[in-house]
Short mmCIF file of C-alpha atoms in Angstrom, two decimals:
data_model
loop_
_atom_site.label_atom_id
_atom_site.label_comp_id
_atom_site.label_asym_id
_atom_site.label_seq_id
_atom_site.Cartn_x
_atom_site.Cartn_y
_atom_site.Cartn_z
CA UNK A 1 9.59 -5.13 14.09
CA UNK A 2 10.31 -8.80 14.82
CA UNK A 3 8.82 -8.41 18.31
CA UNK A 4 5.62 -6.94 16.89
CA UNK A 5 5.25 -9.83 14.47
CA UNK A 6 5.89 -12.42 17.17
CA UNK A 7 3.46 -10.66 19.52
CA UNK A 8 0.81 -10.50 16.84
CA UNK A 9 1.42 -14.16 16.05
CA UNK A 10 0.85 -15.31 19.65
CA UNK A 11 -2.16 -13.01 20.00
CA UNK A 12 -3.66 -14.55 16.87
CA UNK A 13 -3.12 -18.06 18.23
CA UNK A 14 -4.87 -17.01 21.42
CA UNK A 15 -7.80 -15.56 19.47
CA UNK A 16 -8.14 -18.77 17.46
CA UNK A 17 -8.04 -20.93 20.58
CA UNK A 18 -10.84 -18.88 22.07
CA UNK A 19 -12.94 -19.41 18.94
CA UNK A 20 -12.40 -23.15 18.55
CA UNK A 21 -15.39 -25.33 19.55
CA UNK A 22 -13.34 -26.98 22.32
CA UNK A 23 -12.75 -23.71 24.14
CA UNK A 24 -14.43 -23.01 27.47
CA UNK A 25 -14.95 -19.36 26.58
CA UNK A 26 -18.59 -18.25 26.34
CA UNK A 27 -19.35 -16.85 22.88
CA UNK A 28 -22.12 -14.42 22.06
CA UNK A 29 -22.53 -15.31 18.37
CA UNK A 30 -25.11 -15.90 15.68
CA UNK A 31 -26.54 -19.41 16.05
CA UNK A 32 -27.12 -21.90 13.22
CA UNK A 33 -28.34 -25.44 13.05
CA UNK A 34 -25.05 -27.33 12.95
CA UNK A 35 -26.54 -30.75 12.29
CA UNK A 36 -25.18 -32.07 9.01
CA UNK A 37 -28.25 -34.16 8.27
CA UNK A 38 -29.02 -34.58 4.59
CA UNK A 39 -32.65 -33.55 5.03
CA UNK A 40 -34.33 -31.25 7.48
CA UNK A 41 -37.92 -32.06 8.40
CA UNK A 42 -40.33 -29.23 7.65
CA UNK A 43 -43.20 -29.18 10.12
CA UNK A 44 -46.51 -29.17 8.24
CA UNK A 45 -48.04 -26.96 10.93
CA UNK A 46 -45.47 -24.30 10.07
CA UNK A 47 -46.54 -24.43 6.43
CA UNK A 48 -50.26 -24.09 7.03
CA UNK A 49 -51.08 -20.46 6.40
CA UNK A 50 -47.48 -19.57 5.62
CA UNK A 51 -45.01 -19.96 2.83
CA UNK A 52 -42.57 -22.03 4.86
CA UNK A 53 -40.31 -19.03 5.42
CA UNK A 54 -42.48 -17.04 7.77
CA UNK A 55 -44.53 -15.20 5.13
CA UNK A 56 -48.28 -15.40 4.66
CA UNK A 57 -49.70 -17.27 1.72
CA UNK A 58 -51.08 -14.85 -0.84
CA UNK A 59 -54.83 -14.68 -1.37
CA UNK A 60 -54.42 -16.03 -4.90
CA UNK A 61 -53.57 -19.42 -3.44
CA UNK A 62 -56.77 -19.50 -1.43
CA UNK A 63 -59.08 -18.67 -4.32
CA UNK A 64 -61.00 -21.33 -6.19
CA UNK A 65 -61.50 -20.70 -9.88
CA UNK A 66 -65.07 -20.91 -11.15
CA UNK A 67 -65.73 -23.87 -13.40
CA UNK A 68 -68.32 -23.47 -16.17
CA UNK A 69 -71.76 -24.83 -15.40
CA UNK A 70 -72.93 -28.19 -16.66
CA UNK A 71 -71.12 -31.43 -17.14
CA UNK A 72 -70.80 -34.67 -15.25
CA UNK A 73 -70.34 -34.89 -11.49
CA UNK A 74 -68.50 -38.18 -11.75
CA UNK A 75 -64.79 -37.64 -11.23
CA UNK A 76 -63.11 -39.89 -13.75
CA UNK A 77 -60.03 -39.02 -15.72
CA UNK A 78 -60.71 -38.26 -19.36
CA UNK A 79 -57.07 -37.27 -19.83
CA UNK A 80 -54.11 -38.95 -18.14
CA UNK A 81 -50.62 -37.44 -18.20
CA UNK A 82 -47.68 -39.76 -17.49
CA UNK A 83 -44.05 -38.60 -17.81
CA UNK A 84 -41.57 -41.27 -18.85
CA UNK A 85 -38.16 -41.78 -17.25
CA UNK A 86 -36.60 -39.41 -19.78
CA UNK A 87 -39.37 -36.90 -19.07
CA UNK A 88 -38.79 -37.08 -15.32
CA UNK A 89 -35.06 -36.60 -15.88
CA UNK A 90 -35.79 -33.55 -18.02
CA UNK A 91 -38.06 -32.12 -15.32
CA UNK A 92 -35.35 -32.80 -12.76
CA UNK A 93 -32.73 -31.01 -14.85
CA UNK A 94 -35.03 -28.02 -15.31
CA UNK A 95 -35.80 -27.87 -11.59
CA UNK A 96 -32.14 -28.14 -10.58
CA UNK A 97 -31.12 -25.51 -13.14
CA UNK A 98 -33.91 -23.14 -12.13
CA UNK A 99 -33.20 -23.55 -8.41
CA UNK A 100 -29.49 -22.89 -9.02
CA UNK A 101 -30.42 -19.70 -10.84
CA UNK A 102 -32.64 -18.74 -7.93
CA UNK A 103 -29.97 -19.56 -5.34
CA UNK A 104 -26.90 -17.90 -6.85
CA UNK A 105 -25.57 -15.42 -6.16
CA UNK A 106 -26.58 -15.97 -2.54
CA UNK A 107 -25.79 -13.47 0.21
CA UNK A 108 -25.33 -15.04 3.63
CA UNK A 109 -25.76 -13.34 7.02
CA UNK A 110 -22.72 -12.01 8.85
CA UNK A 111 -21.12 -14.21 11.48
CA UNK A 112 -19.94 -12.41 14.61
CA UNK A 113 -18.34 -13.39 17.90
CA UNK A 114 -17.60 -11.30 21.02
CA UNK A 115 -15.27 -12.64 23.70
CA UNK A 116 -14.61 -11.15 27.13
CA UNK A 117 -11.44 -12.64 28.58
CA UNK A 118 -9.05 -11.84 31.44
CA UNK A 119 -6.61 -10.27 28.98
CA UNK A 120 -9.14 -8.10 27.14
CA UNK A 121 -12.00 -8.03 24.66
CA UNK A 122 -11.91 -9.67 21.23
CA UNK A 123 -14.50 -8.90 18.53
CA UNK A 124 -14.47 -11.01 15.39
CA UNK A 125 -16.63 -10.81 12.29
CA UNK A 126 -17.01 -12.53 8.95
CA UNK A 127 -19.11 -10.41 6.59
CA UNK A 128 -20.01 -9.83 2.93
CA UNK A 129 -20.41 -13.58 2.50
CA UNK A 130 -21.59 -14.43 -1.01
CA UNK A 131 -21.99 -17.83 -2.65
CA UNK A 132 -21.68 -17.99 -6.44
CA UNK A 133 -20.65 -20.19 -9.35
CA UNK A 134 -22.48 -23.36 -8.30
CA UNK A 135 -22.11 -26.36 -10.61
CA UNK A 136 -23.90 -29.69 -10.25
CA UNK A 137 -22.05 -32.83 -11.32
CA UNK A 138 -24.80 -35.32 -10.49
CA UNK A 139 -28.54 -35.21 -9.93
CA UNK A 140 -31.32 -37.75 -9.62
CA UNK A 141 -35.06 -38.05 -9.12
CA UNK A 142 -36.69 -40.77 -7.05
CA UNK A 143 -40.36 -41.71 -6.87
CA UNK A 144 -41.10 -43.17 -3.46
CA UNK A 145 -43.97 -43.85 -1.10
CA UNK A 146 -43.21 -40.73 0.92
CA UNK A 147 -43.05 -38.46 -2.11
CA UNK A 148 -40.87 -37.32 -4.97
CA UNK A 149 -37.22 -36.65 -4.18
CA UNK A 150 -34.96 -34.46 -6.30
CA UNK A 151 -31.31 -34.81 -5.28
CA UNK A 152 -28.18 -33.00 -6.46
CA UNK A 153 -24.73 -34.20 -5.44
CA UNK A 154 -21.08 -33.29 -5.86
CA UNK A 155 -21.97 -29.59 -6.11
CA UNK A 156 -19.00 -27.26 -6.45
CA UNK A 157 -19.33 -23.58 -5.54
CA UNK A 158 -17.28 -20.52 -4.64
CA UNK A 159 -17.59 -18.38 -1.55
CA UNK A 160 -16.21 -14.89 -1.05
CA UNK A 161 -16.10 -13.29 2.40
CA UNK A 162 -14.41 -10.55 4.43
CA UNK A 163 -12.79 -11.45 7.76
CA UNK A 164 -11.95 -9.03 10.57
CA UNK A 165 -10.93 -9.07 14.23
CA UNK A 166 -10.22 -6.40 16.82
CA UNK A 167 -8.52 -6.84 20.23
CA UNK A 168 -8.62 -4.25 22.99
CA UNK A 169 -7.48 -4.25 26.62
CA UNK A 170 -6.97 -1.73 29.40
CA UNK A 171 -3.20 -2.06 29.26
CA UNK A 172 -3.02 -1.87 25.45
CA UNK A 173 -2.82 1.78 24.33
CA UNK A 174 -4.69 1.18 21.08
CA UNK A 175 -6.85 -1.61 19.60
CA UNK A 176 -5.10 -4.28 17.58
CA UNK A 177 -7.02 -5.29 14.47
CA UNK A 178 -6.58 -6.85 11.09
CA UNK A 179 -8.78 -8.04 8.24
CA UNK A 180 -8.90 -9.11 4.64
CA UNK A 181 -10.73 -11.20 2.09
CA UNK A 182 -11.02 -14.95 1.86
CA UNK A 183 -11.94 -17.17 -1.09
CA UNK A 184 -13.59 -20.45 -0.15
CA UNK A 185 -14.02 -23.46 -2.42
CA UNK A 186 -17.10 -25.45 -1.44
CA UNK A 187 -16.64 -29.08 -2.48
CA UNK A 188 -18.84 -32.16 -2.40
CA UNK A 189 -22.00 -30.29 -1.44
CA UNK A 190 -25.27 -32.24 -1.54
CA UNK A 191 -28.79 -30.82 -1.63
CA UNK A 192 -32.12 -32.56 -1.80
CA UNK A 193 -35.81 -31.95 -1.44
CA UNK A 194 -38.69 -34.39 -1.01
CA UNK A 195 -42.20 -33.18 -1.77
CA UNK A 196 -45.67 -34.57 -2.27
CA UNK A 197 -48.27 -33.71 -4.91
CA UNK A 198 -51.91 -33.75 -3.85
CA UNK A 199 -55.16 -32.44 -5.26
CA UNK A 200 -56.21 -29.08 -3.86
CA UNK A 201 -59.11 -26.98 -5.19
CA UNK A 202 -59.00 -28.73 -8.54
CA UNK A 203 -55.28 -28.33 -9.12
CA UNK A 204 -52.04 -29.66 -7.66
CA UNK A 205 -50.67 -28.76 -4.24
CA UNK A 206 -46.92 -29.14 -3.77
CA UNK A 207 -45.89 -29.74 -0.16
CA UNK A 208 -42.26 -29.96 0.96
CA UNK A 209 -41.74 -32.89 3.32
CA UNK A 210 -37.97 -32.82 3.71
CA UNK A 211 -35.26 -30.46 2.56
CA UNK A 212 -31.62 -30.23 3.44
CA UNK A 213 -28.08 -29.45 2.39
CA UNK A 214 -24.78 -31.02 3.42
CA UNK A 215 -21.24 -29.77 2.72
CA UNK A 216 -18.39 -32.24 2.60
CA UNK A 217 -15.38 -29.91 2.46
CA UNK A 218 -14.37 -26.24 2.64
CA UNK A 219 -11.04 -25.07 1.21
CA UNK A 220 -10.26 -21.55 2.46
CA UNK A 221 -7.68 -19.18 0.98
CA UNK A 222 -7.14 -15.82 2.69
CA UNK A 223 -6.04 -12.58 1.02
CA UNK A 224 -4.98 -9.25 2.51
CA UNK A 225 -3.71 -8.33 5.96
CA UNK A 226 -1.43 -10.78 7.71
CA UNK A 227 -3.45 -13.54 6.08
CA UNK A 228 -0.65 -16.07 6.34
CA UNK A 229 -1.03 -15.78 10.13
CA UNK A 230 -4.81 -16.03 10.31
CA UNK A 231 -5.71 -18.95 8.05
CA UNK A 232 -6.73 -21.04 11.04
CA UNK A 233 -8.64 -18.02 12.38
CA UNK A 234 -11.18 -18.38 9.56
CA UNK A 235 -11.08 -22.16 9.87
CA UNK A 236 -12.30 -21.61 13.43
CA UNK A 237 -15.56 -20.46 11.79
CA UNK A 238 -15.72 -23.58 9.60
CA UNK A 239 -18.82 -24.96 11.32
CA UNK A 240 -20.60 -21.61 11.26
CA UNK A 241 -19.82 -21.10 7.55
CA UNK A 242 -21.09 -24.59 6.74
CA UNK A 243 -24.24 -24.05 8.75
CA UNK A 244 -24.87 -20.64 7.17
CA UNK A 245 -24.56 -22.09 3.65
CA UNK A 246 -26.66 -25.16 4.43
CA UNK A 247 -29.42 -23.15 6.10
CA UNK A 248 -29.54 -20.48 3.38
CA UNK A 249 -29.62 -22.99 0.51
CA UNK A 250 -32.29 -25.11 2.20
CA UNK A 251 -34.41 -22.00 2.76
CA UNK A 252 -33.95 -21.01 -0.88
CA UNK A 253 -35.00 -24.47 -2.06
CA UNK A 254 -38.12 -24.31 0.10
CA UNK A 255 -38.84 -20.81 -1.24
CA UNK A 256 -38.49 -22.07 -4.82
CA UNK A 257 -40.84 -24.96 -4.02
CA UNK A 258 -43.34 -22.47 -2.60
CA UNK A 259 -43.02 -20.42 -5.77
CA UNK A 260 -43.76 -23.51 -7.86
CA UNK A 261 -46.72 -24.32 -5.59
CA UNK A 262 -48.08 -20.79 -6.05
CA UNK A 263 -47.75 -21.25 -9.80
CA UNK A 264 -49.70 -24.51 -9.66
CA UNK A 265 -52.38 -22.98 -7.44
CA UNK A 266 -52.82 -20.15 -9.93
CA UNK A 267 -53.41 -22.42 -12.92
CA UNK A 268 -56.88 -22.16 -14.48
CA UNK A 269 -59.36 -24.94 -13.78
CA UNK A 270 -60.82 -24.61 -17.26
CA UNK A 271 -59.38 -23.63 -20.61
CA UNK A 272 -61.70 -21.57 -22.85
CA UNK A 273 -61.86 -22.85 -26.41
CA UNK A 274 -64.09 -20.14 -27.87
CA UNK A 275 -67.31 -18.34 -26.94
CA UNK A 276 -69.16 -21.65 -26.80
CA UNK A 277 -67.10 -24.06 -24.74
CA UNK A 278 -64.26 -24.63 -22.32
CA UNK A 279 -62.45 -27.79 -21.33
CA UNK A 280 -62.49 -28.78 -17.67
CA UNK A 281 -58.87 -29.38 -16.62
CA UNK A 282 -59.43 -29.92 -12.91
CA UNK A 283 -57.23 -32.61 -11.43
CA UNK A 284 -59.06 -35.85 -10.64
CA UNK A 285 -57.75 -37.45 -7.46
CA UNK A 286 -54.22 -37.33 -6.12
CA UNK A 287 -51.44 -38.09 -8.61
CA UNK A 288 -50.38 -41.72 -8.52
CA UNK A 289 -46.70 -42.05 -7.67
CA UNK A 290 -45.07 -45.44 -8.09
CA UNK A 291 -41.41 -46.46 -8.31
CA UNK A 292 -41.68 -46.55 -12.12
CA UNK A 293 -44.09 -43.78 -13.10
CA UNK A 294 -46.03 -40.69 -12.09
CA UNK A 295 -49.55 -40.18 -13.46
CA UNK A 296 -51.82 -37.15 -13.15
CA UNK A 297 -55.48 -37.47 -14.12
CA UNK A 298 -57.46 -34.57 -15.59
CA UNK A 299 -61.24 -34.53 -16.02
CA UNK A 300 -61.00 -33.33 -19.61
CA UNK A 301 -64.73 -32.84 -20.12
CA UNK A 302 -66.02 -30.08 -22.38
CA UNK A 303 -68.42 -27.69 -20.68
CA UNK A 304 -70.83 -25.23 -22.22
CA UNK A 305 -70.43 -21.50 -21.67
CA UNK A 306 -73.98 -20.92 -22.92
CA UNK A 307 -76.22 -23.24 -20.91
CA UNK A 308 -76.00 -26.18 -18.50
CA UNK A 309 -75.71 -29.60 -20.12
CA UNK A 310 -76.25 -32.86 -18.27
CA UNK A 311 -73.92 -35.45 -19.71
CA UNK A 312 -74.32 -39.16 -19.31
CA UNK A 313 -71.71 -40.27 -16.81
CA UNK A 314 -68.86 -42.12 -18.53
CA UNK A 315 -68.76 -45.82 -17.76
CA UNK A 316 -65.00 -45.81 -17.46
CA UNK A 317 -62.03 -43.53 -17.02
CA UNK A 318 -58.40 -43.84 -17.93
CA UNK A 319 -56.13 -45.93 -15.75
CA UNK A 320 -52.84 -44.45 -14.47
CA UNK A 321 -49.58 -45.59 -15.99
CA UNK A 322 -50.55 -45.54 -19.68
CA UNK A 323 -47.27 -45.42 -21.61
CA UNK A 324 -46.09 -45.36 -25.17
CA UNK A 325 -44.11 -48.44 -24.17
CA UNK A 326 -41.58 -48.61 -27.01
CA UNK A 327 -41.16 -44.86 -27.32
CA UNK A 328 -38.32 -42.67 -26.07
CA UNK A 329 -40.59 -39.62 -25.82
CA UNK A 330 -40.75 -37.70 -22.55
CA UNK A 331 -44.47 -37.80 -21.84
CA UNK A 332 -47.56 -39.80 -22.71
CA UNK A 333 -50.92 -38.00 -22.77
CA UNK A 334 -53.82 -40.44 -22.93
CA UNK A 335 -57.12 -39.00 -24.15
CA UNK A 336 -60.40 -40.88 -23.74
CA UNK A 337 -63.10 -40.88 -26.43
CA UNK A 338 -65.45 -39.44 -23.79
CA UNK A 339 -63.57 -36.12 -24.02
CA UNK A 340 -64.20 -35.84 -27.76
CA UNK A 341 -67.83 -36.93 -27.43
CA UNK A 342 -68.45 -34.32 -24.73
CA UNK A 343 -67.19 -31.73 -27.23
CA UNK A 344 -69.60 -32.87 -29.95
CA UNK A 345 -72.48 -32.71 -27.44
CA UNK A 346 -71.64 -29.14 -26.41
CA UNK A 347 -71.43 -27.88 -29.98
CA UNK A 348 -74.56 -29.79 -31.01
CA UNK A 349 -76.56 -28.24 -28.16
CA UNK A 350 -75.22 -24.80 -29.12
CA UNK A 351 -76.51 -25.22 -32.69
CA UNK A 352 -73.05 -25.20 -34.23
CA UNK A 353 -73.49 -28.46 -36.15
CA UNK A 354 -75.86 -27.08 -38.76
CA UNK A 355 -75.09 -25.12 -41.89
CA UNK A 356 -77.10 -23.42 -44.61
CA UNK A 357 -75.47 -24.09 -47.96
CA UNK A 358 -76.34 -21.49 -50.55
CA UNK A 359 -73.05 -21.61 -52.44
CA UNK A 360 -71.53 -24.63 -54.15
CA UNK A 361 -68.51 -25.21 -56.39
CA UNK A 362 -70.98 -25.88 -59.16
CA UNK A 363 -73.67 -23.22 -58.87
CA UNK A 364 -75.98 -25.17 -61.19
CA UNK A 365 -76.62 -27.61 -58.33
CA UNK A 366 -78.49 -24.90 -56.46
CA UNK A 367 -81.21 -24.59 -59.08
CA UNK A 368 -84.20 -26.83 -59.60
CA UNK A 369 -83.08 -27.28 -63.20
CA UNK A 370 -80.20 -29.48 -61.99
CA UNK A 371 -82.64 -31.72 -60.06
CA UNK A 372 -85.10 -32.17 -62.92
CA UNK A 373 -83.98 -35.77 -63.61
CA UNK A 374 -83.50 -36.69 -59.95
CA UNK A 375 -86.73 -35.18 -58.59
CA UNK A 376 -88.90 -34.41 -61.66
CA UNK A 377 -91.86 -33.19 -59.61
CA UNK A 378 -89.63 -30.61 -57.86
CA UNK A 379 -88.66 -29.05 -61.17
CA UNK A 380 -92.23 -29.26 -62.43
CA UNK A 381 -93.57 -27.39 -59.37
CA UNK A 382 -90.69 -24.89 -59.08
CA UNK A 383 -89.08 -24.55 -62.52
CA UNK A 384 -85.68 -22.84 -62.77
CA UNK A 385 -85.75 -21.54 -59.22
CA UNK A 386 -82.72 -21.07 -56.99
CA UNK A 387 -82.26 -23.44 -54.08
CA UNK A 388 -80.41 -23.83 -50.77
CA UNK A 389 -79.53 -26.87 -48.67
CA UNK A 390 -80.03 -26.82 -44.91
CA UNK A 391 -77.76 -29.42 -43.25
CA UNK A 392 -78.11 -30.14 -39.51
CA UNK A 393 -77.06 -32.96 -37.22
CA UNK A 394 -80.11 -34.44 -35.51
CA UNK A 395 -78.11 -35.96 -32.63
CA UNK A 396 -74.58 -35.34 -31.32
CA UNK A 397 -72.04 -37.22 -33.44
CA UNK A 398 -70.24 -40.06 -31.68
CA UNK A 399 -66.55 -40.86 -32.00
CA UNK A 400 -65.04 -44.30 -31.53
CA UNK A 401 -61.33 -44.76 -30.92
CA UNK A 402 -59.96 -48.16 -31.88
CA UNK A 403 -56.57 -49.67 -32.58
CA UNK A 404 -57.07 -49.30 -36.33
CA UNK A 405 -57.99 -45.61 -36.11
CA UNK A 406 -60.78 -43.20 -35.29
CA UNK A 407 -64.28 -43.26 -36.74
CA UNK A 408 -67.28 -41.00 -36.27
CA UNK A 409 -70.97 -41.59 -36.86
CA UNK A 410 -73.56 -38.88 -37.25
CA UNK A 411 -77.27 -38.71 -37.90
CA UNK A 412 -78.29 -35.63 -39.85
CA UNK A 413 -81.09 -34.12 -41.86
CA UNK A 414 -80.81 -32.34 -45.19
CA UNK A 415 -83.70 -30.04 -46.08
CA UNK A 416 -84.07 -28.93 -49.70
CA UNK A 417 -85.12 -25.28 -49.84
CA UNK A 418 -86.53 -23.36 -52.78
CA UNK A 419 -85.87 -19.62 -52.71
CA UNK A 420 -89.11 -17.71 -53.21
CA UNK A 421 -89.71 -13.98 -53.17
CA UNK A 422 -90.75 -14.10 -49.53
CA UNK A 423 -88.43 -16.64 -47.87
CA UNK A 424 -86.79 -20.03 -48.53
CA UNK A 425 -89.47 -22.69 -48.74
CA UNK A 426 -88.69 -26.23 -47.41
CA UNK A 427 -89.87 -28.82 -49.91
CA UNK A 428 -88.28 -32.10 -48.78
CA UNK A 429 -86.26 -33.56 -45.90
CA UNK A 430 -83.77 -36.42 -46.26
CA UNK A 431 -82.40 -38.30 -43.25
CA UNK A 432 -78.67 -39.02 -43.50
CA UNK A 433 -76.57 -41.60 -41.69
CA UNK A 434 -72.92 -40.67 -42.08
CA UNK A 435 -69.91 -42.82 -41.26
CA UNK A 436 -66.59 -40.98 -41.28
CA UNK A 437 -62.94 -41.75 -40.77
CA UNK A 438 -60.93 -39.27 -38.72
CA UNK A 439 -57.23 -38.53 -38.43
CA UNK A 440 -56.03 -37.01 -35.16
CA UNK A 441 -53.00 -34.71 -35.07
CA UNK A 442 -51.17 -32.54 -32.57
CA UNK A 443 -50.33 -29.00 -33.67
CA UNK A 444 -48.40 -27.05 -31.07
CA UNK A 445 -50.13 -27.81 -27.78
CA UNK A 446 -53.50 -28.40 -29.46
CA UNK A 447 -55.10 -31.62 -30.60
CA UNK A 448 -56.77 -31.37 -33.99
CA UNK A 449 -58.70 -33.69 -36.30
CA UNK A 450 -59.75 -34.05 -39.92
CA UNK A 451 -62.71 -36.11 -41.10
CA UNK A 452 -63.39 -37.80 -44.44
CA UNK A 453 -66.65 -39.37 -45.55
CA UNK A 454 -66.69 -43.16 -45.57
CA UNK A 455 -70.29 -44.31 -45.93
CA UNK A 456 -73.59 -42.53 -46.50
CA UNK A 457 -77.15 -43.84 -46.14
CA UNK A 458 -80.24 -41.89 -47.22
CA UNK A 459 -83.90 -42.07 -46.30
CA UNK A 460 -86.73 -39.76 -47.28
CA UNK A 461 -88.27 -38.30 -44.12
CA UNK A 462 -90.95 -36.12 -45.70
CA UNK A 463 -91.69 -34.37 -49.00
CA UNK A 464 -94.08 -31.69 -50.26
CA UNK A 465 -93.48 -32.73 -53.86
CA UNK A 466 -94.31 -36.41 -53.51
CA UNK A 467 -92.13 -39.47 -53.03
CA UNK A 468 -88.94 -39.90 -55.05
CA UNK A 469 -86.11 -42.49 -55.02
CA UNK A 470 -83.50 -40.97 -52.67
CA UNK A 471 -80.84 -43.47 -53.76
CA UNK A 472 -80.55 -41.50 -56.98
CA UNK A 473 -79.29 -38.57 -54.89
CA UNK A 474 -76.41 -40.60 -53.39
CA UNK A 475 -73.60 -39.38 -55.73
CA UNK A 476 -74.73 -35.77 -55.58
CA UNK A 477 -75.09 -35.66 -51.80
CA UNK A 478 -71.77 -37.45 -51.27
CA UNK A 479 -70.15 -34.70 -53.31
CA UNK A 480 -71.96 -31.96 -51.39
CA UNK A 481 -70.98 -33.44 -48.02
CA UNK A 482 -67.37 -34.16 -49.04
CA UNK A 483 -66.71 -30.85 -50.78
CA UNK A 484 -68.82 -28.44 -48.72
CA UNK A 485 -70.03 -29.75 -45.35
CA UNK A 486 -66.89 -31.57 -44.19
CA UNK A 487 -64.49 -28.75 -45.23
CA UNK A 488 -66.54 -26.40 -43.02
CA UNK A 489 -66.32 -28.89 -40.15
CA UNK A 490 -62.62 -29.57 -40.73
CA UNK A 491 -61.87 -25.85 -40.72
CA UNK A 492 -63.30 -25.66 -37.20
CA UNK A 493 -61.48 -28.81 -36.08
CA UNK A 494 -58.21 -27.52 -37.54
CA UNK A 495 -57.87 -25.17 -34.57
CA UNK A 496 -58.54 -28.06 -32.19
CA UNK A 497 -58.52 -27.70 -28.44
CA UNK A 498 -55.63 -27.26 -25.99
CA UNK A 499 -54.12 -30.21 -24.20
CA UNK A 500 -53.71 -29.72 -20.44
CA UNK A 501 -50.00 -28.91 -20.32
CA UNK A 502 -48.40 -26.12 -18.33
CA UNK A 503 -48.32 -22.75 -20.12
CA UNK A 504 -44.54 -22.76 -19.64
CA UNK A 505 -44.19 -26.00 -21.64
CA UNK A 506 -44.38 -26.75 -25.36
CA UNK A 507 -44.98 -30.19 -26.86
CA UNK A 508 -42.54 -31.27 -29.57
CA UNK A 509 -42.38 -34.12 -32.10
CA UNK A 510 -45.69 -35.63 -31.00
CA UNK A 511 -46.86 -39.02 -32.28
CA UNK A 512 -50.40 -40.42 -32.14
CA UNK A 513 -51.20 -44.02 -31.26
CA UNK A 514 -54.72 -45.42 -31.36
CA UNK A 515 -55.97 -47.77 -28.67
CA UNK A 516 -59.36 -49.16 -27.71
CA UNK A 517 -61.37 -46.26 -26.29
CA UNK A 518 -58.49 -43.80 -26.17
CA UNK A 519 -55.48 -42.42 -27.99
CA UNK A 520 -51.93 -42.03 -26.74
CA UNK A 521 -50.03 -38.86 -27.56
CA UNK A 522 -46.30 -39.55 -27.24
CA UNK A 523 -44.33 -36.32 -27.15
CA UNK A 524 -41.17 -34.58 -26.09
CA UNK A 525 -41.47 -31.37 -24.10
CA UNK A 526 -39.57 -28.10 -24.03
CA UNK A 527 -39.54 -25.75 -21.05
CA UNK A 528 -39.87 -22.13 -22.21
CA UNK A 529 -39.38 -20.63 -18.76
CA UNK A 530 -41.69 -18.53 -16.68
CA UNK A 531 -42.58 -20.70 -13.69
CA UNK A 532 -39.88 -19.20 -11.48
CA UNK A 533 -39.96 -15.77 -13.10
CA UNK A 534 -41.63 -13.22 -10.81
CA UNK A 535 -44.49 -11.22 -12.34
CA UNK A 536 -43.58 -7.75 -13.62
CA UNK A 537 -43.86 -4.94 -11.12
CA UNK A 538 -46.93 -2.71 -11.57
CA UNK A 539 -46.28 0.56 -13.37
#
C-alpha cells in the first residue's frame, strides 16, 4: 500500500510539472486571454451590427419611433435632467447590484489539457465551474472625457469546480485516475466598464469603450480523492481559472450594457398625454459629461395629435448643469416656460380652452332677473329668461416663470346667452384680461399646476341690448371665473403631464424652485426594477 501511495505521489508531481507554464510540453488546451489588464478594449467595428457578443442587434433597436406632427424644428432643450453626486452614486449602486444579479451564478467553460509524453498520455479536466456569492466592498463612478466609468473593487466571490485527471501508458495495465471537488475563494477582484452616451434616433445610445476584470488572488481548497496530494495540480490551472473568470465576467458586463442599450433604444420618443397632445421627449444633442455633472437635454415640446401646429421657435433653451445647489436630492429636472406655453397653444388650437356654463352654484345668476340691475335693458328685452355663459380664450394663455413664482395671463371672451325656444341667443360679448397666479407641484412622476385669479379687466366688445357699464359686472364675473371656470381648468391640470424619467424610476420627495424662465424640480429617485428584466416569453 505504501508503494502505491509513493508511486501515485511521484506520478502526480510529474503531471503537475507537465502542466506548469514553465514546462516544455506542448498542451492542447482551451485558450483564454491571460492578460491581467484592468480594461479590455472593445473594437467599435465589432459592435456595429452586433451586440458585442457575436449576436445580431434586434430590429427594435433599428426602428425610429414616429413623432407627432407639428412643433418646432429648432432643437433646444426645454427640459434638462442633471443627476447630482448622490444621484450618480445611486445609479452606480443600482448598476453594480443589477450586474451582480445578472452575473451570478455564472457557469464557466470546462478547462481541459491533453499531454502526450514518453511515459504515456495524461488527460486533465476541470469542469462544472460555477461562480457565486459575489460581494462588492467598494465601487465608484467617474465622469471623464472618454466616457463614464463604473468601477467595482475588492470583490469577493466563491468558485466551485470538479477536478479530474487520467494517466494511461502501454506498460500500465489499467488507467490511473483520480478526481474530486475544489472550493475556490476569489479575493480582491476588480471589474470596471467605461461607456459613452450619445444621441441616436432621438434617444440615448450606450456604447462600451472599455471593459475588463482583474483577479488579485485565488485560494483553492480541494475535497475528495487524494486531494491532499493534488492541491498544486489545481494550482497549475491558476492562470486558466483566472482567465476564464475574467473573460466570462467581462462578457457578462458587456451583455448587461447591451441590454441597457436595448432598453434605451426602445424608449418612446413621445409620451401621450391624452387624445389631444403628446410631449416630445426626444434627446437634444449628446449628453454633456463633465468631471462634476452629467446633463441630458430633452426637447419637451407639446405636439398636437389632431393637426400640425407651427410654433414660434424659442429664443433660448436650458443650459446644462442646472442644479438645486444647496439640495441633497439625487436629480434636478429643469423645465423651461416654453414647455408649458407649447401645451397651452396645443389645447387652445384644439378648442379645449372654452366652456359653456349653464350651471352655477347660485342658479339665480343664470336668469335675466338676476341681471336686471346690472344690465337693465337685458331684463327689459328678455324678462325672466334662462341664460348661459360661453367662456373662451381668444389667444393661447402665456405662462411666466420668475423667482417669486409662476403667473399666467390670458385674453378671453365671455358671451352672454339667452335661452330661447329655438337655440341660445348671444346678446353681448365682454372681453376679459385675466392675470393668474399658479402653483406648480409634482405628483408621482407628473408635474401639475393650480391657478387662482389675481386680476381681472373687462371691456364691452359688442352688445345687442345697448351699451352698459361693464365695471358693474366685475364682482359677479370674478366669482364666476373663480368658482366655475378655474375649477374646470384646475381639474384638467390636476392630472398634469409626465416628466421624462425612465419608466423603471419613480420620483420621490420632490421640491419646486422657481427661477427666471424655468423651474427646478429637485427630487430623489427610486429604482423599481425592470431594465434588466427580460420580457415575458410569449404564450
